[in-house]
XYZ file of C-alpha atoms in Angstrom:
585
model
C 20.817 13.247 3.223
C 24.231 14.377 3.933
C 23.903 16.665 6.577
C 23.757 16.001 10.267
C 19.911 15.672 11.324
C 20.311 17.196 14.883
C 18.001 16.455 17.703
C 16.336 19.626 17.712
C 15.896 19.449 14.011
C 13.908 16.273 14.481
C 11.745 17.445 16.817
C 10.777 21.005 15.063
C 9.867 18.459 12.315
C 8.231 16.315 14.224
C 6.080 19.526 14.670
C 5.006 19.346 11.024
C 3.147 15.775 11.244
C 1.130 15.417 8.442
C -1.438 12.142 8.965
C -2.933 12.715 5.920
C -0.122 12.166 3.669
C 1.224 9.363 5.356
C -1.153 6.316 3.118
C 0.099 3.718 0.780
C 3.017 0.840 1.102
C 4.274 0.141 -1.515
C 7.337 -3.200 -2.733
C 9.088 -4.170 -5.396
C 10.524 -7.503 -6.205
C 12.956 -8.037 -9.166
C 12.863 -11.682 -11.588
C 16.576 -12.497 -9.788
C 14.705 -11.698 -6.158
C 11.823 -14.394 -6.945
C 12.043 -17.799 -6.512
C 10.231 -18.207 -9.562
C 11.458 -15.883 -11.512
C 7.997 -13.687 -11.279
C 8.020 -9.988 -10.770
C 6.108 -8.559 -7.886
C 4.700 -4.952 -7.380
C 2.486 -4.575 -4.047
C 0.652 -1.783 -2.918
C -2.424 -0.659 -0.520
C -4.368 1.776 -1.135
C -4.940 3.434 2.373
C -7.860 5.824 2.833
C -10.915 6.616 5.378
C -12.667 7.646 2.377
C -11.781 5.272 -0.379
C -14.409 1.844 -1.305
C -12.166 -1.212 -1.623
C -13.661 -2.675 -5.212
C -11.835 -3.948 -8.467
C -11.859 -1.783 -11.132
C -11.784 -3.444 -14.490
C -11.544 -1.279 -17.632
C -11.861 -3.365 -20.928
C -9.944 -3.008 -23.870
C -11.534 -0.474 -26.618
C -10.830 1.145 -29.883
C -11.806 5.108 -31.014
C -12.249 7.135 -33.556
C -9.467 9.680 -34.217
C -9.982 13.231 -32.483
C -11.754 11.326 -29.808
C -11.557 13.165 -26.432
C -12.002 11.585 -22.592
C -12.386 12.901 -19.821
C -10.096 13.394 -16.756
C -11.639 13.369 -12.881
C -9.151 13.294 -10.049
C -8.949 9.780 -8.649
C -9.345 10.726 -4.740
C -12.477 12.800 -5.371
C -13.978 12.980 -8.464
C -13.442 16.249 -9.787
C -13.920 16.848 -13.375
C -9.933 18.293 -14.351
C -10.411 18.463 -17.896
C -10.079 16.409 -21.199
C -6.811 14.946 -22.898
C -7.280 13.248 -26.740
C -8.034 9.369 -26.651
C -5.202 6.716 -27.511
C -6.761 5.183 -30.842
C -6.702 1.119 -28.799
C -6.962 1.106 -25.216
C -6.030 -2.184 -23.306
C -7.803 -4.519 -20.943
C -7.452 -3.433 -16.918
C -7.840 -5.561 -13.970
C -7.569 -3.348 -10.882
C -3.831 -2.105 -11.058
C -2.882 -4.605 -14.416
C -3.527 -4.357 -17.550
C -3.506 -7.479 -20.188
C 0.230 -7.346 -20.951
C 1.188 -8.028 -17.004
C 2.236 -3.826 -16.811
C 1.386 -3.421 -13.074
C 1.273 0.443 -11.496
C 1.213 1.703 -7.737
C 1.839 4.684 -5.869
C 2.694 6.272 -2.667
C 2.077 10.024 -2.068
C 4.864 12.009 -0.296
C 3.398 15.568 -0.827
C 7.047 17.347 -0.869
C 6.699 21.195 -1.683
C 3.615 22.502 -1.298
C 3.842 25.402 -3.603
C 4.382 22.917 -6.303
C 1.356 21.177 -7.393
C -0.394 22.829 -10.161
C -4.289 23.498 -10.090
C -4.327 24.583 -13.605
C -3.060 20.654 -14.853
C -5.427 17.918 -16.143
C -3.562 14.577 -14.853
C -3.488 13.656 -11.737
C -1.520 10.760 -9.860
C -4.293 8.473 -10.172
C -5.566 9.206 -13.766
C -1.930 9.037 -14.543
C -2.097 5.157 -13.235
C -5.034 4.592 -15.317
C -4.224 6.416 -18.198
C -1.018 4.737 -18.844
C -2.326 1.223 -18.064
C -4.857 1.640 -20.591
C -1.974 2.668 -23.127
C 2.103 0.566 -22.631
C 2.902 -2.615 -23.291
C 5.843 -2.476 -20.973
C 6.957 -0.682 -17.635
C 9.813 1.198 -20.019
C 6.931 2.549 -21.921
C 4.816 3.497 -18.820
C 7.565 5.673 -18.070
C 7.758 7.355 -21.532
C 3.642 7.475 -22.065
C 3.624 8.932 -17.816
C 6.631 11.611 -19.169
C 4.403 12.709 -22.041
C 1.675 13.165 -20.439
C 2.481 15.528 -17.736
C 4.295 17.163 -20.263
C 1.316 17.788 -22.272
C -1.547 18.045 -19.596
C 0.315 19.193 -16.779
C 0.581 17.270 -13.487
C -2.289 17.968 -11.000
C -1.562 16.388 -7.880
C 1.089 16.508 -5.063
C 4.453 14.030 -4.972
C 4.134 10.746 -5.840
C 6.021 7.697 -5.799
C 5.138 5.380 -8.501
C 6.160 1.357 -8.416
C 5.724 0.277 -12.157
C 6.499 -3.346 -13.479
C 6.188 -5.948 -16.144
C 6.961 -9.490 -16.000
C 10.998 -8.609 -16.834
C 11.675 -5.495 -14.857
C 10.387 -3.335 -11.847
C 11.029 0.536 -11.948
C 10.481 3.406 -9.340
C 9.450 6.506 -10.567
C 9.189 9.669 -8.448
C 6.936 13.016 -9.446
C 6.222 16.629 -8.459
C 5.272 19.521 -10.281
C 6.244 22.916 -11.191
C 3.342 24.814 -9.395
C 0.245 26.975 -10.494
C 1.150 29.802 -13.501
C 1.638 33.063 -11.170
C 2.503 36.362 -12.055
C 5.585 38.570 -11.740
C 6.703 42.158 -11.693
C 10.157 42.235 -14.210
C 12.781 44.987 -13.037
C 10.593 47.782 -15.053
C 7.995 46.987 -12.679
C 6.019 45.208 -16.065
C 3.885 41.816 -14.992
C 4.135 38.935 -16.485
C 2.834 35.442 -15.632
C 5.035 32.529 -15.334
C 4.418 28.890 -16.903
C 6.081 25.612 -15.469
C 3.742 23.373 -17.037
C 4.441 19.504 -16.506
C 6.692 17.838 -13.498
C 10.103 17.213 -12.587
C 11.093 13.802 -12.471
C 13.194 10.541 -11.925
C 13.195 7.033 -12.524
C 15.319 4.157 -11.950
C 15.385 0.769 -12.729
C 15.804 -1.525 -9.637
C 18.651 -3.886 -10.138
C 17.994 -7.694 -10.783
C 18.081 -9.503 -7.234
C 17.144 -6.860 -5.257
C 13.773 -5.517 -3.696
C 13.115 -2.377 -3.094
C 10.630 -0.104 -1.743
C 8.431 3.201 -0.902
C 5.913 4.743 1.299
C 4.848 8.372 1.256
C 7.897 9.495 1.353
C 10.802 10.138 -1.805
C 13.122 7.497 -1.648
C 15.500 8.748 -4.662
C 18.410 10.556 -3.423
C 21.322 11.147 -6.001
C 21.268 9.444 -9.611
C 23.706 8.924 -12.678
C 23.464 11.977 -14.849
C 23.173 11.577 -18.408
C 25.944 8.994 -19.810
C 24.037 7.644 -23.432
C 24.414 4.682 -22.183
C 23.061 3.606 -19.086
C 21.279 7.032 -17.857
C 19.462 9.473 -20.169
C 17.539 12.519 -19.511
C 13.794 13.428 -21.563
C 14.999 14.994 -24.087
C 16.248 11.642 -25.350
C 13.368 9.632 -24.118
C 12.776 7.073 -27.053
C 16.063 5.383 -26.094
C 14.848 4.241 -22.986
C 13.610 0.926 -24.830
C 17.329 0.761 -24.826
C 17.879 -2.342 -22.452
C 20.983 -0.768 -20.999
C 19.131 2.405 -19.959
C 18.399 2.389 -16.242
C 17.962 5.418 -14.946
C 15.594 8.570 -16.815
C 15.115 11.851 -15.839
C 13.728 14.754 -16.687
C 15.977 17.410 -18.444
C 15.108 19.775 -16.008
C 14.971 18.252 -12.625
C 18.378 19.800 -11.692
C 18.172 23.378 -13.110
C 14.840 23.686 -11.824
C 15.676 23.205 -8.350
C 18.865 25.420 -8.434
C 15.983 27.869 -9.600
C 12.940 27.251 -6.694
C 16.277 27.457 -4.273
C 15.848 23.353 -3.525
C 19.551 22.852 -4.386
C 22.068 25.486 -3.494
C 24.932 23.539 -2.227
C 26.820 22.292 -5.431
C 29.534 21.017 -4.223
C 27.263 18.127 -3.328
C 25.709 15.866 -5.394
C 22.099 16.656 -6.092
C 19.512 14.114 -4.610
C 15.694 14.779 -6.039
C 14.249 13.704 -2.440
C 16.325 15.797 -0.416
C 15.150 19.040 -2.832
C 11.722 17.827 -3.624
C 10.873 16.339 0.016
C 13.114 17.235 2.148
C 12.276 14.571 5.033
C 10.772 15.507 8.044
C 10.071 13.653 11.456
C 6.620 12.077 9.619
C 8.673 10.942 6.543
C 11.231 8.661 8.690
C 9.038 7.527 11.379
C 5.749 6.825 9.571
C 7.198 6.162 6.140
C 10.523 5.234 6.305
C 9.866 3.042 9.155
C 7.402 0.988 6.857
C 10.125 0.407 4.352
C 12.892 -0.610 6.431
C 9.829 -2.545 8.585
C 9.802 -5.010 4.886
C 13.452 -4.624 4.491
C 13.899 -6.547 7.560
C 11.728 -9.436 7.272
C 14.147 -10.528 4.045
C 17.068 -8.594 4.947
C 18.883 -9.731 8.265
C 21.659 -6.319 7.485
C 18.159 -4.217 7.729
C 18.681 -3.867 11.243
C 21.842 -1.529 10.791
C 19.613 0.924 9.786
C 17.425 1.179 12.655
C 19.462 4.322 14.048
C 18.376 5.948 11.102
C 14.636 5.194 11.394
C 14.953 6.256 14.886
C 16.669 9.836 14.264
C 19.984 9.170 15.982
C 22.241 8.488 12.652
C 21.563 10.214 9.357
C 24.339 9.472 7.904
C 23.216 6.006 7.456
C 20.693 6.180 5.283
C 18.192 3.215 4.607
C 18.973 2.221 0.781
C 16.701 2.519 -2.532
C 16.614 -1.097 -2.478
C 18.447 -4.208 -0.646
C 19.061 -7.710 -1.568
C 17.184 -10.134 0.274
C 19.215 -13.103 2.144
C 17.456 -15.225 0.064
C 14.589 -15.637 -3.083
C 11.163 -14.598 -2.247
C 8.111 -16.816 -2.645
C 4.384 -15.255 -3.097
C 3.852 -15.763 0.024
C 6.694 -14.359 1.201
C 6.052 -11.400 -0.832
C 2.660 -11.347 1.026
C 3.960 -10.846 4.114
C 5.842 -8.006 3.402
C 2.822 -6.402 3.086
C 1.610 -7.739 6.686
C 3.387 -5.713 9.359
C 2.501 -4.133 12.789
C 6.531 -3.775 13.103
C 6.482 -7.108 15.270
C 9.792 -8.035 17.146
C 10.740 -4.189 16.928
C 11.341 -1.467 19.335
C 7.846 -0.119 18.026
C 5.930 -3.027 18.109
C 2.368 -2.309 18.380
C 1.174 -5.298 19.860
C 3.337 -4.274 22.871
C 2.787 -0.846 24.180
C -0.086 0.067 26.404
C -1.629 1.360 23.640
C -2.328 -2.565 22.703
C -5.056 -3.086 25.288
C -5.563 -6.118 27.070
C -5.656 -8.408 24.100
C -2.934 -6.836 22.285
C -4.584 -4.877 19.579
C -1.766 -3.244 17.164
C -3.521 -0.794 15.740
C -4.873 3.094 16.473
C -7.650 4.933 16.398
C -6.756 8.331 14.332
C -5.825 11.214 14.700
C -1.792 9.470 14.814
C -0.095 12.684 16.376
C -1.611 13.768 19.765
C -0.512 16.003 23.253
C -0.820 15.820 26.695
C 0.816 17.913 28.862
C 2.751 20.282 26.621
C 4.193 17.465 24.822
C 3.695 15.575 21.555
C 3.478 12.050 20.602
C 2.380 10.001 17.691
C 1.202 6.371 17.277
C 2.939 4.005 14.463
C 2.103 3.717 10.979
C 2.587 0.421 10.239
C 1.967 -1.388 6.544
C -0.974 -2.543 7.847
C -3.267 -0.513 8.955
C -7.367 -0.529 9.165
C -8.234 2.383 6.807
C -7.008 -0.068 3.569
C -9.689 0.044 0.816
C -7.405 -2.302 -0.982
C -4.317 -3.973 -1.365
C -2.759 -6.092 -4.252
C 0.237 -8.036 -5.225
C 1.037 -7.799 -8.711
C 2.266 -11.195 -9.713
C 4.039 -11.250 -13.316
C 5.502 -14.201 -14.989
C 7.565 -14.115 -18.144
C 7.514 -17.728 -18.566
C 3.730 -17.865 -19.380
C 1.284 -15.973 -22.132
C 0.331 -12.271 -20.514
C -3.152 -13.440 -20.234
C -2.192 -16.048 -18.177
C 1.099 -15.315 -16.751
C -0.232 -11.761 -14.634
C -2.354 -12.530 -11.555
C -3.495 -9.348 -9.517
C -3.511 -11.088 -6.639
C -6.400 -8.850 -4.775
C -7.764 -7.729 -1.256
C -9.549 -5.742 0.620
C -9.420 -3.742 3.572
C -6.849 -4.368 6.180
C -3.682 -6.576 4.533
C -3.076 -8.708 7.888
C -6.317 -9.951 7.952
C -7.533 -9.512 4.444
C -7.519 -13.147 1.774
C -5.387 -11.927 -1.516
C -7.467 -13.955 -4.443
C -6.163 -14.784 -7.960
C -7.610 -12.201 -10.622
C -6.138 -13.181 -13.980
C -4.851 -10.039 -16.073
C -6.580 -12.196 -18.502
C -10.110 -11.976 -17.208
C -12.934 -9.822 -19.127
C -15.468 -9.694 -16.171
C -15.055 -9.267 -11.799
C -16.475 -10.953 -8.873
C -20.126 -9.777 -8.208
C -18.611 -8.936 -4.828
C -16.335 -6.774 -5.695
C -17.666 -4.969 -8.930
C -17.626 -1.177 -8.742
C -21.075 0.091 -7.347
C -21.795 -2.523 -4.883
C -22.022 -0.687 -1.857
C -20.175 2.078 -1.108
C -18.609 3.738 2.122
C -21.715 5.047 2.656
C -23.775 1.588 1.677
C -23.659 -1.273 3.443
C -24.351 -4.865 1.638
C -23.806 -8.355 2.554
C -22.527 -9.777 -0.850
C -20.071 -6.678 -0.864
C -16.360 -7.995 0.291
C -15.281 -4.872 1.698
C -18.369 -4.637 4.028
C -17.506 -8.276 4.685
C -14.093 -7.901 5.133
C -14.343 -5.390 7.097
C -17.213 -6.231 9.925
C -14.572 -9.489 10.327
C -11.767 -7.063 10.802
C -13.495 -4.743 13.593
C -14.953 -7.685 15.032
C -11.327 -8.739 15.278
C -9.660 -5.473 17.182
C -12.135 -5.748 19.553
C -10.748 -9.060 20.609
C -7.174 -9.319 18.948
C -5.637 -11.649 21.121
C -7.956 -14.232 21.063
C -9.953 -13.709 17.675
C -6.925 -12.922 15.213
C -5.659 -16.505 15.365
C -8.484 -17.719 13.924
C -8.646 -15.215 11.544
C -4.970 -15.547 10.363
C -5.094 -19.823 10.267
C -7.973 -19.583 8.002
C -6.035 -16.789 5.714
C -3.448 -19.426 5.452
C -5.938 -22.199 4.814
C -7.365 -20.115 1.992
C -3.931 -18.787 -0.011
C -2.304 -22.345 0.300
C -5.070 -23.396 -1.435
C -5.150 -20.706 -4.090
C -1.115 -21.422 -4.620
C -2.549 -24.839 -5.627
C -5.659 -23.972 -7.378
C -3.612 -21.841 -9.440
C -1.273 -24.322 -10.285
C -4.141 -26.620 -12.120
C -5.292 -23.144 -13.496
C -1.980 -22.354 -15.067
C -1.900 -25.571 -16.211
C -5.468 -26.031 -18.109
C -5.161 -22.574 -19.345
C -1.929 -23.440 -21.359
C -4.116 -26.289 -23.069
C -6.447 -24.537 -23.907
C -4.495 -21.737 -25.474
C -2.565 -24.486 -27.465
C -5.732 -25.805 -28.596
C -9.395 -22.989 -28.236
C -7.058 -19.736 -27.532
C -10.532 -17.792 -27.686
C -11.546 -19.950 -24.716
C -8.610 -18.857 -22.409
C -10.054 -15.798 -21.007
C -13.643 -16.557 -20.485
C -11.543 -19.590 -18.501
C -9.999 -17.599 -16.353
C -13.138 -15.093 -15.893
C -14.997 -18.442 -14.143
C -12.005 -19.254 -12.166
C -11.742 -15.784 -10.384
C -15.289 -14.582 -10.182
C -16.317 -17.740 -8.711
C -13.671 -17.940 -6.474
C -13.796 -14.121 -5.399
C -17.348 -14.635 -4.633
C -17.162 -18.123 -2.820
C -13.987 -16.571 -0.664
C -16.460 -13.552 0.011
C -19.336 -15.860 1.140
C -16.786 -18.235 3.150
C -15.840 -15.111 5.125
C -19.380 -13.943 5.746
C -20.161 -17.449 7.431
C -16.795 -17.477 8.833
C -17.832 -13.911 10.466
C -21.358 -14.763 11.771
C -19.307 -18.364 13.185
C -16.600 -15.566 15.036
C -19.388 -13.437 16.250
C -21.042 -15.941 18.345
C -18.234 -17.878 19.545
C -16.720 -14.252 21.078
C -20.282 -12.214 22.023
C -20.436 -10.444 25.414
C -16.206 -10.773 25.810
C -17.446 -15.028 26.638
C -16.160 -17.747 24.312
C -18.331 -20.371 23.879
C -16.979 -23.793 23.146
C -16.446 -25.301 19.722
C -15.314 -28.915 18.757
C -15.834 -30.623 16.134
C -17.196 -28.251 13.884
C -19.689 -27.515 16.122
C -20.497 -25.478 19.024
C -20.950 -27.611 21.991
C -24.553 -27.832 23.834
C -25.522 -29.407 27.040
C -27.612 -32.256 25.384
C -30.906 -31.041 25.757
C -30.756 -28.024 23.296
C -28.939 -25.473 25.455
C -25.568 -24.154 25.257
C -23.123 -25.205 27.921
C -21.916 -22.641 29.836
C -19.319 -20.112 27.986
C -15.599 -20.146 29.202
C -15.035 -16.493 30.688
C -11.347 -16.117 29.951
C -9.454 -13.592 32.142
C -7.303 -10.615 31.065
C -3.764 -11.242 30.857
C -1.612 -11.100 33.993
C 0.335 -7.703 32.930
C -3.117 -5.903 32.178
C -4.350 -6.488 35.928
C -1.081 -5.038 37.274
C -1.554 -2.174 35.065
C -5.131 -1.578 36.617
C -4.126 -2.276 39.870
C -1.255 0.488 39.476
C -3.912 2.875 38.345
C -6.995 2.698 39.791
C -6.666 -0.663 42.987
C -7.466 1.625 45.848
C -10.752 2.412 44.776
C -11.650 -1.373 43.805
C -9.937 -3.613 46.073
C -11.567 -5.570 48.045
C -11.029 -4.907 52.063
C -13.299 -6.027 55.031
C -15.614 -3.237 56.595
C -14.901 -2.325 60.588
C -16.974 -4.723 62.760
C -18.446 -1.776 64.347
C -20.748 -0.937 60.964
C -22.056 -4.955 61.248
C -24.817 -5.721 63.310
C-alpha cells in the first residue's frame, strides 16, 4: 500500500470489523528455512461451527464420464457436479500420498465478487486438487483449471500449498454472479465472468512466509517467459525457473471493476482485491508479523505498521528467519497470544486474575460512544483443527509426509504423527464420532476441548501443567518418529506392501493412546483445581491425611495486582471497618 493510511482512515475502517472473516493462520517454511531440510505448511482451521476430526479420503479409480458431486465445505450445500479425475489419490486430513499439503485463510475482499452461480468452492477446491497433483506446481495448474471450468464459489482466499521441494502462496477471488445490463440502445444483456482472478508466487528458498485472512500479495513480476508467466501459458509452470503465475486477466479486470485506476503505480492484487481495512492489520496482519517475530529479530520494525502509525512500511510476503527452524520451532509459530508485545493478552485486564489470554466473542464491542476490539491471536479457542504439514524429500512420500495433527486450541492442543502413508485414522478422530452437537468420551475434540475450558477457567495455575505435559508428549513423538522412519525404510527395502499398514498401527494407536492419556490427564486436572482449591499432589499421587481423607486443599490467593484492581473499584463497600461503640451492647 502506497498511500498514506491517515488516522481517520483507520478508524472509519475500524468501523467495518468483520469477526467473521477474521479465522485461519496460516505459515510457510521453505527446504533452505528447515533445519532438516523438510518443508512445512501450518494451518488452523478456526470456526464456532466446525468438528475438529481427520478426514481421510483413499485413493480410487473411475470409470470415464464419471461425475461427483460438489457441497460447500463450511456448510454442506449441494453446489453442483464437476466430471471425476479417472485415479484419485490417498488423503490424510490436508496431505495427500505424494507429501502435496494445502491450507487456506479467507480474506473476503470485494463483496460483489463471489459468484453464487459457481460449483467450487475454497474448500472443495482443497480437496479436489489433493485428490488429483502430484506436486504443489500442479496444484496450482489443476486449482487454475478448475475455477476456470466450474467457476469459483466462495469469497477470497489465501491458499498455502507445498510439497516436500517447494512452498507456494496462492491468492483467489472471483468475478461475481452473471448480472444483466442495459447497452446504449437501452437492449439487456447479461454479463458472464465465470472463474477467478488470481496470483501465485513461489516463496524463495530460506525464507518463511505467511497469511491470515487477509491478501498478503501486493505487486508481482509481470509476464517475463522466464521466471513469471501468466494462464494462458500455464503448462510451463513445471518450468523450475517459473515463480510467479497469474491469471491473464487479473490486471485488466480490475482496471475494469474500477480496483486499479492509478497506473502510474504498480498494480498490487491485495490492494485492488482487499483493500485492507482496520480488521485486516490488526486481527490478521498482526498474526503474521506475531510469527514473523518469534524467528525474525528485524520483525519488530514493522510494528508501526501493525499498529496504524506507518504504512509505508509494509510487513513483507515473507522474511528470513535469523536462523533454521526445527519442528518444534515450527510448532510454535502456531502458538501465540502475542506474548512480550504491546498486545499481549495475558496482560490487559481483560486477562482476569489468572491471566487468561483469550476472549469471549463478539471481538469488536462499545461502551460509551466508542469502539474497541479484543486481539486475534493464532491461537484462539474456536480451532476445530490445526496441522503442520511436515514434508521430507529425503525419504519415500509414504514415509517422508507426516500431517502432524491437532485439535482444538493450538497452545494447548498435542500435534500427533499421521503418516501421508497411512490407509486408516485414529478411532478418536474418525469423521462421525461426535459432532458439535454430540458429545463422546473417546472423541479427541470433546477431549481436547473439556481440558482446554477447564484450563481458561484457571490459566495461571492450570496451563503449566497443561503445556509441560504437551512438551512431554511431542519430545517423545520427535523420537518415536525417529525409530518409525527408521523401520519403515526396512521394510520398504525388503515387504514394501507392509509399509503402510506399518505406519496405519503407528498413528492410530498413538492418536488414540494420546486421546486416552489426555482424558485421564483431564479427570487428574479436574480434581486437583475443583471449587478454585488445589489439592496437593506428590508423588504421583494426591496426598491424604493417613486415614483415608484428603488433607486439607491449599487455597491460593489472587495475585497482588488483581486485589488492587478490586480495591480501586469496588473497597468501600467491602472493607472491613469497626462499627461505632454506641450500636454494641
Amino acid at each position: 500500500m502506497n498511500k498514506r493510511f491517515s488516522l481517520v482512515a483507520l478508524i472509519v475502517a475500524f468501523l467495518l470489523w468483520l469477526p467473521a472473516t477474521n479465522a485461519c493462520t496460516n505459515f510457510m517454511v521453505t527446504k533452505g528455512a528447515s533445519k532438516t531440510g523438510a518443508t512445512y505448511v501450518t494451518y488452523s482451521a478456526d470456526s464456532h461451527q466446525l468438528f475438529g476430526e481427520l478426514y481421510y479420503r483413499p485413493a480410487a479409480v473411475y470409470m470415464p464420464g464419471t461425475l461427483m458431486d460438489i457441497r460447500e465445505w463450511d456448510t454442506g450445500k449441494p453446489l453442483g457436479k464437476i466430471k471425476q479425475a479417472s485415479q484419485t489419490f490417498a488423503v490424510v486430513g490436508n496431505m495427500n500420498e505424494y507429501q502435496v499439503s494445502i491450507g487456506e485463510t479467507t480474506y473476503g475482499g470485494h463483496e460483489d465478487l463471489a459468484d453464487s452461480t459457481a460449483i467450487m468452492d475454497y474448500g472443495s477446491l482443497i480437496y479436489v486438487t489433493l485428490q488429483r497433483a502430484k506436486t504443489a506446481r500442479e496444484a496450482i495448474k489443476i486449482m487454475a483449471e478448475l475455477v476456470a471450468e466450474y467457476g469459483y464459489y466462495s469469497e477470497g482466499e489465501s491458499f498455502s500449498i507445498g510439497d516436500p521441494n517447494e512452498v507456494w502462496i496462492l491468492e483467489m477471488i472471483g468475478k461475481g454472479s452473471p448480472h444483466k445490463v442495459k447497452d446504449k440502445k437501452g437492449v439487456e444483456k447479461t454479463i458472464y465472468n465465470k472463474g477467478a482472478v488470481w496470483v501465485a508466487i513461489r516463496i524463495p528458498d530460506g525464507y518463511i512466509s505467511g497469511h491470515a485472512n487477509q491478501a498478503r500479495i501486493t505487486s508481482f513480476p509481470l509476464e517475463n517467459g522466464k521466471t513469471s508467466i501468466s494462464s494462458k501459458n500455464i503448462k510451463k509452470i513445471f518450468n523450475p525457473e517459473v515463480s510467479c503465475v497469474y491469471a491473464s486477466d487479473v490486471i485488466s479486470f480490475a482496471k475494469e471493476k474500477g480496483y486499479y485506476k492509478d497506473l502510474s503505480k504498480p498494480f498490487s492484487f491485495a490492494d485492488a482485491y482487499a483493500p485492507l481495512t482496520f480488521s485486516g492489520l490488526r486481527a490478521c496482519e498482526a498474526r503474521v508479523w506475531a510469527g514473523f517475530r518469534k524467528v525474525c529479530k528485524d520483525a519488530d520494525k514493522y510494528f508501526p505498521y501493525i499498529n496504524g502509525e506507518d504504512m509505508n512500511n509494509r510487513l513483507p510476503l515473507y522474511v528470513k528467519p535469523d536462523q533454521k527452524l526445527s519442528l518444534n520451532d515450527v510448532k510454535s509459530l502456531m502458538r501465540d497470544h502475542f506474548e512480550g508485545t504491546a498486545y499481549d493478552m495475558t496482560q490487559d485486564v481483560g486477562a482476569g486474575p489468572y491471566k487468561c489470554p483469550y476472549r469471549w466473542r463478539p471481538m469488536d464491542w462499545k461502551y460509551d460512544g466508542k469502539s474497541y476490539v479484543h486481539e486475534r491471536a493464532a491461537s484462539t479457542q474456536q480451532t476445530g483443527f490445526s496441522f503442520v504439514a511436515e514434508m521430507r524429500s529425503w525419504l519415500p512420500n509414504h514415509i517422508g509426509g507426516i500431517n502432524w495433527f491437532g485439535v482444538d486450541d493450538t497452545y494447548l492442543t498435542v500435534y500427533m504423527p499421521m503418516y501421508c502413508g497411512i490407509n486408516d485414522v485414529p478411532v478418536s478422530l474418525q469423521q462421525g464420532n461426535g459432532s458439535m452437537l454430540k458429545f463422546t468420551w473417546n472423541s479427541a475434540f470433546w477431549v481436547f476441548n473439556w481440558v482446554s475450558n477447564w484450563t481458561y477457567t484457571r490459566w495461571s495455575d492450570i496451563s503449566p501443567e497443561v503445556l509441560k505435559l504437551q512438551t512431554t508428549l511431542e519430545n517423545g513423538f520427535n523420537n518415536q518418529v525417529k525409530d518409525v522412519d527408521e523401520k519403515a525404510m526396512e521394510l520398504y527395502k525388503s515387504a514394501p506392501n507392509s509399509v503402510d499398514d506399518y505406519l496405519t498401527s503407528f498413528s492410530k494407536n498413538l492418536g488414540d493412546k494420546t486421546t486416552e492419556q489426555w482424558r485421564d490427564f483431564g479427570q487428574y486436572l479436574f480434581v486437583r483445581y475443583m471449587d478454585g482449591n488445589v489439592k496437593p499432589y506428590k508423588d504421583d499421587q494426591f496426598q491424604d491425611n493417613g486415614y483415608g481423607q484428603p488433607v486439607s486443599p491449599e487455597h491460593p490467593a489472587y495475585p497482588e495486582d488483581w486485589y488492587k484492581r478490586i480495591v480501586n473499584e469496588h473497597g468501600k463497600v467491602i472493607m472491613e471497618r469497626p462499627l461505632p461503640k454506641e450500636n454494641i451492647k
